[in-house]
């Protein structure tokens, strides 16, 4: 290696400084050395030459001391810059194109400082042609000057300019050569494929032409034989003119019958070959486009095959009928080209060949009658294609049927209904709600109820089937979807529903109400608008104004917790009221209806009260006051045009006004209301709206009453929650709060309470367990049984003073007295969330109970049927205004007095009350809207009456 460069080095040292005096000689070729490891003990190879007397390999590691010494020794040798020739400069680009391990660096420029310096020269060498020549020259000049200064050699400007110009010229030539070579390679490929195509064409066309000529010769031979036979049998002279005329003009055409068959055969062959040829040549089409436009090829461009496959995939995914159209096209293609092939190999016409091709496609067994090798090959091919097409068709049909069945099974199909009831959401109230809606639709032969919930359709149908209830003609349709998505709402015909019920979820109150708010926003976004009103079940009373603000007049809210809380208090203060509310709210018995009767216009309310033999009027709907409903109006109120009458009846088509009956209007001495006495009430558990219940008790109870609160919430936390709920504890005048902390299912905690002294005990569904219906009911039932057991051991020694005071006004009401004492036990009201727990509560011989979810479902169904009923319920549940209560018979009659029900209703009007029903002393249930109101009968003071009163 050193010997090869010895002469070069000697010449370099003996050459003068002036480059012009040096004779031109061919410089040695730069050789590429193998990669040298940093720890290689072999000496570093050197490149002999006038410009680079010593070259070392550049690496990312620092050079060893041996190499540095060698380089320094070589660097001390004199060199001449002026001896650089074009060949040397040509080798510079070779060095620039080397990889990191093969990079060569000249030793006379000193130690290698950094990699980016080399990369700059390399980058510049790639832009030498357009606008980059001057920059390249400047960079080379600067590098040569820097090298001279580092080696303490005087700078010769002429030498520097010569080197820079030669470098620029070399870079330009190499760039043009590389571009030309790329084009040349591509042209060679295209030329090769063109020659291949010409060869194929030159092979097919002559063969076709030869067959054409052969057919023509055969046709001429046949004509010649016919002419000779004809001439031998007839006189040529008489028919010479006819002999000269051809038999068929088609024989002189370029393409006769045989020609058309040949063209058909080769058309089929060419068509079958074209897909394979195109598949092989698809990747070269973009290159042809690049050459034609003379643009630079893009390495990141996606191949044409992949793009075509992607477009086909997108087409089949986006367009549902793309697969069917593709199958139809394939069938037509097979029939058409199969018919052409049969036409080419058989003697029949093209029409017959196409029909025969269709028979082969439709029935693969028809090809068995084919005769000849050609017809058999073609018929077998067509039959095979037909079997494949029919298999694909069966697959598509099977997939379509499966998809449709799966769509129906999962509830994805659209509901085409109108005037139906729509329920959005799923909860444990749905069963009783469907039951009430079915009973309401019984009079019209049944209706349609659509349920949209985020559950599987089959699961919903199974849950509904477990109800084991006869829907009496009402159809329940389940659909799986989200009420928050407009597409799912349109799927259930939300704009055509006569009423929409939004159920609360099983989440906590805030999350449930937040979801209800989003559902209302989705309903307001329906472009077609809503035909019916929306009934929203709310969990927290504080969230009700926001939902009404968003929904406007279409929204009717039913706050479940508030309704049940107020109802529990009313039932605790008046035993037996729970059963009456169940009868009125449910559609099984009598309920509220509002209807206009023009024949009653101009009649006073005292006459309207006895005008319905099958209903009991309770109020009027004032048309002049925007449809305001007035419960228990004055007798002097005169019905005007447009006013409606609020009644309690069995159904909306079971009552109508009749002639006024003859009723004796005998005045009855008014029995004064007895004053209220203080009571002691116990709350077991903590409800979210307990502050509202305390405010209702403050309005109902007499001064000096006590409210004991027994739960696991600390006293400070209770006070904080009550104050946050808006309750002014210091402002309570009638009741006193007594706090006790403990667990209601632990016996020793309950035994610390004076359970025998309470007039009423309310077992509340605890806030911490309201999300779990079964757990909450289990806890309530356990608490009930523990309290009953403790009371049974203490009640013989109980002071009955408070009870006797409370029952002083009901001395003749044995039913109420039995309900209150209930085997010497105080009244216990238990909040039950699951209707299935009702039987367990009945077995425990509880005096009274409330079914929370069932009563809420009844209220939702009633408001859904007529949104005006919501105003009536709100007033009856409020602590002010009219209320439903139970009154003793001594307020309206004497013992064993014979009266009809109309006469008792008139006596009730003297107390500004509307009597809607009664319960006899020897019966178990109250009768609301009794029949035969004009029938006379004897009454006992042990009977009680259910009234709507303006005050208790």
mmCIF file of N, CA and C in Angstrom, residues 74 289 360 371 441 452 463 472 474 477 521 533 551 635 697 722 841 856 880 925 931 940:
data_model
loop_
_atom_site.group_PDB
_atom_site.id
_atom_site.type_symbol
_atom_site.label_atom_id
_atom_site.label_comp_id
_atom_site.label_asym_id
_atom_site.label_seq_id
_atom_site.Cartn_x
_atom_site.Cartn_y
_atom_site.Cartn_z
ATOM 1 N N UNK A 74 2.657 12.409 8.306
ATOM 2 C CA UNK A 74 2.303 12.610 6.898
ATOM 3 C C UNK A 74 1.920 14.043 6.625
ATOM 4 N N UNK A 289 -46.307 7.926 -16.591
ATOM 5 C CA UNK A 289 -46.836 9.273 -16.380
ATOM 6 C C UNK A 289 -45.729 10.237 -15.959
ATOM 7 N N UNK A 360 -76.292 -22.886 -19.054
ATOM 8 C CA UNK A 360 -75.139 -23.451 -18.356
ATOM 9 C C UNK A 360 -74.888 -22.734 -17.033
ATOM 10 N N UNK A 371 -71.258 -31.792 -27.388
ATOM 11 C CA UNK A 371 -70.536 -32.727 -28.259
ATOM 12 C C UNK A 371 -69.333 -32.001 -28.835
ATOM 13 N N UNK A 441 -105.202 1.906 28.303
ATOM 14 C CA UNK A 441 -105.560 1.700 26.893
ATOM 15 C C UNK A 441 -106.582 0.588 26.693
ATOM 16 N N UNK A 452 -87.326 2.730 24.485
ATOM 17 C CA UNK A 452 -85.976 2.945 23.948
ATOM 18 C C UNK A 452 -85.012 3.047 25.120
ATOM 19 N N UNK A 463 -87.135 -9.361 30.285
ATOM 20 C CA UNK A 463 -87.541 -8.732 31.543
ATOM 21 C C UNK A 463 -89.032 -8.406 31.541
ATOM 22 N N UNK A 472 -103.609 -6.779 27.725
ATOM 23 C CA UNK A 472 -104.964 -6.453 27.262
ATOM 24 C C UNK A 472 -104.965 -5.721 25.924
ATOM 25 N N UNK A 474 -102.424 -4.213 24.399
ATOM 26 C CA UNK A 474 -101.371 -3.211 24.228
ATOM 27 C C UNK A 474 -100.078 -3.900 23.786
ATOM 28 N N UNK A 477 -93.137 -2.520 22.256
ATOM 29 C CA UNK A 477 -92.052 -2.634 21.280
ATOM 30 C C UNK A 477 -90.781 -2.099 21.918
ATOM 31 N N UNK A 521 -82.734 18.111 26.247
ATOM 32 C CA UNK A 521 -82.047 18.890 25.212
ATOM 33 C C UNK A 521 -82.082 18.157 23.873
ATOM 34 N N UNK A 533 -96.536 15.865 24.735
ATOM 35 C CA UNK A 533 -95.796 16.465 25.830
ATOM 36 C C UNK A 533 -94.788 15.468 26.393
ATOM 37 N N UNK A 551 -86.925 22.831 28.748
ATOM 38 C CA UNK A 551 -87.996 22.229 27.966
ATOM 39 C C UNK A 551 -89.158 23.132 27.652
ATOM 40 N N UNK A 635 -119.486 27.132 45.514
ATOM 41 C CA UNK A 635 -120.740 26.666 44.926
ATOM 42 C C UNK A 635 -121.307 27.671 43.944
ATOM 43 N N UNK A 697 -94.014 18.685 57.778
ATOM 44 C CA UNK A 697 -94.449 18.389 59.138
ATOM 45 C C UNK A 697 -94.649 19.656 59.950
ATOM 46 N N UNK A 722 -79.081 20.025 56.471
ATOM 47 C CA UNK A 722 -80.384 20.675 56.576
ATOM 48 C C UNK A 722 -80.299 22.146 56.235
ATOM 49 N N UNK A 841 -94.234 -7.367 53.365
ATOM 50 C CA UNK A 841 -94.727 -6.370 54.312
ATOM 51 C C UNK A 841 -96.110 -6.749 54.809
ATOM 52 N N UNK A 856 -95.111 6.167 42.134
ATOM 53 C CA UNK A 856 -94.491 7.072 41.164
ATOM 54 C C UNK A 856 -94.851 6.659 39.745
ATOM 55 N N UNK A 880 -99.874 23.294 51.505
ATOM 56 C CA UNK A 880 -100.898 24.338 51.530
ATOM 57 C C UNK A 880 -101.923 24.059 50.447
ATOM 58 N N UNK A 925 -111.847 -2.078 52.531
ATOM 59 C CA UNK A 925 -111.316 -1.052 51.624
ATOM 60 C C UNK A 925 -112.338 0.053 51.433
ATOM 61 N N UNK A 931 -121.217 3.751 43.169
ATOM 62 C CA UNK A 931 -122.363 3.726 42.242
ATOM 63 C C UNK A 931 -123.673 3.955 42.995
ATOM 64 N N UNK A 940 -123.603 4.514 59.662
ATOM 65 C CA UNK A 940 -123.185 4.384 61.053
ATOM 66 C C UNK A 940 -122.095 5.404 61.359
#
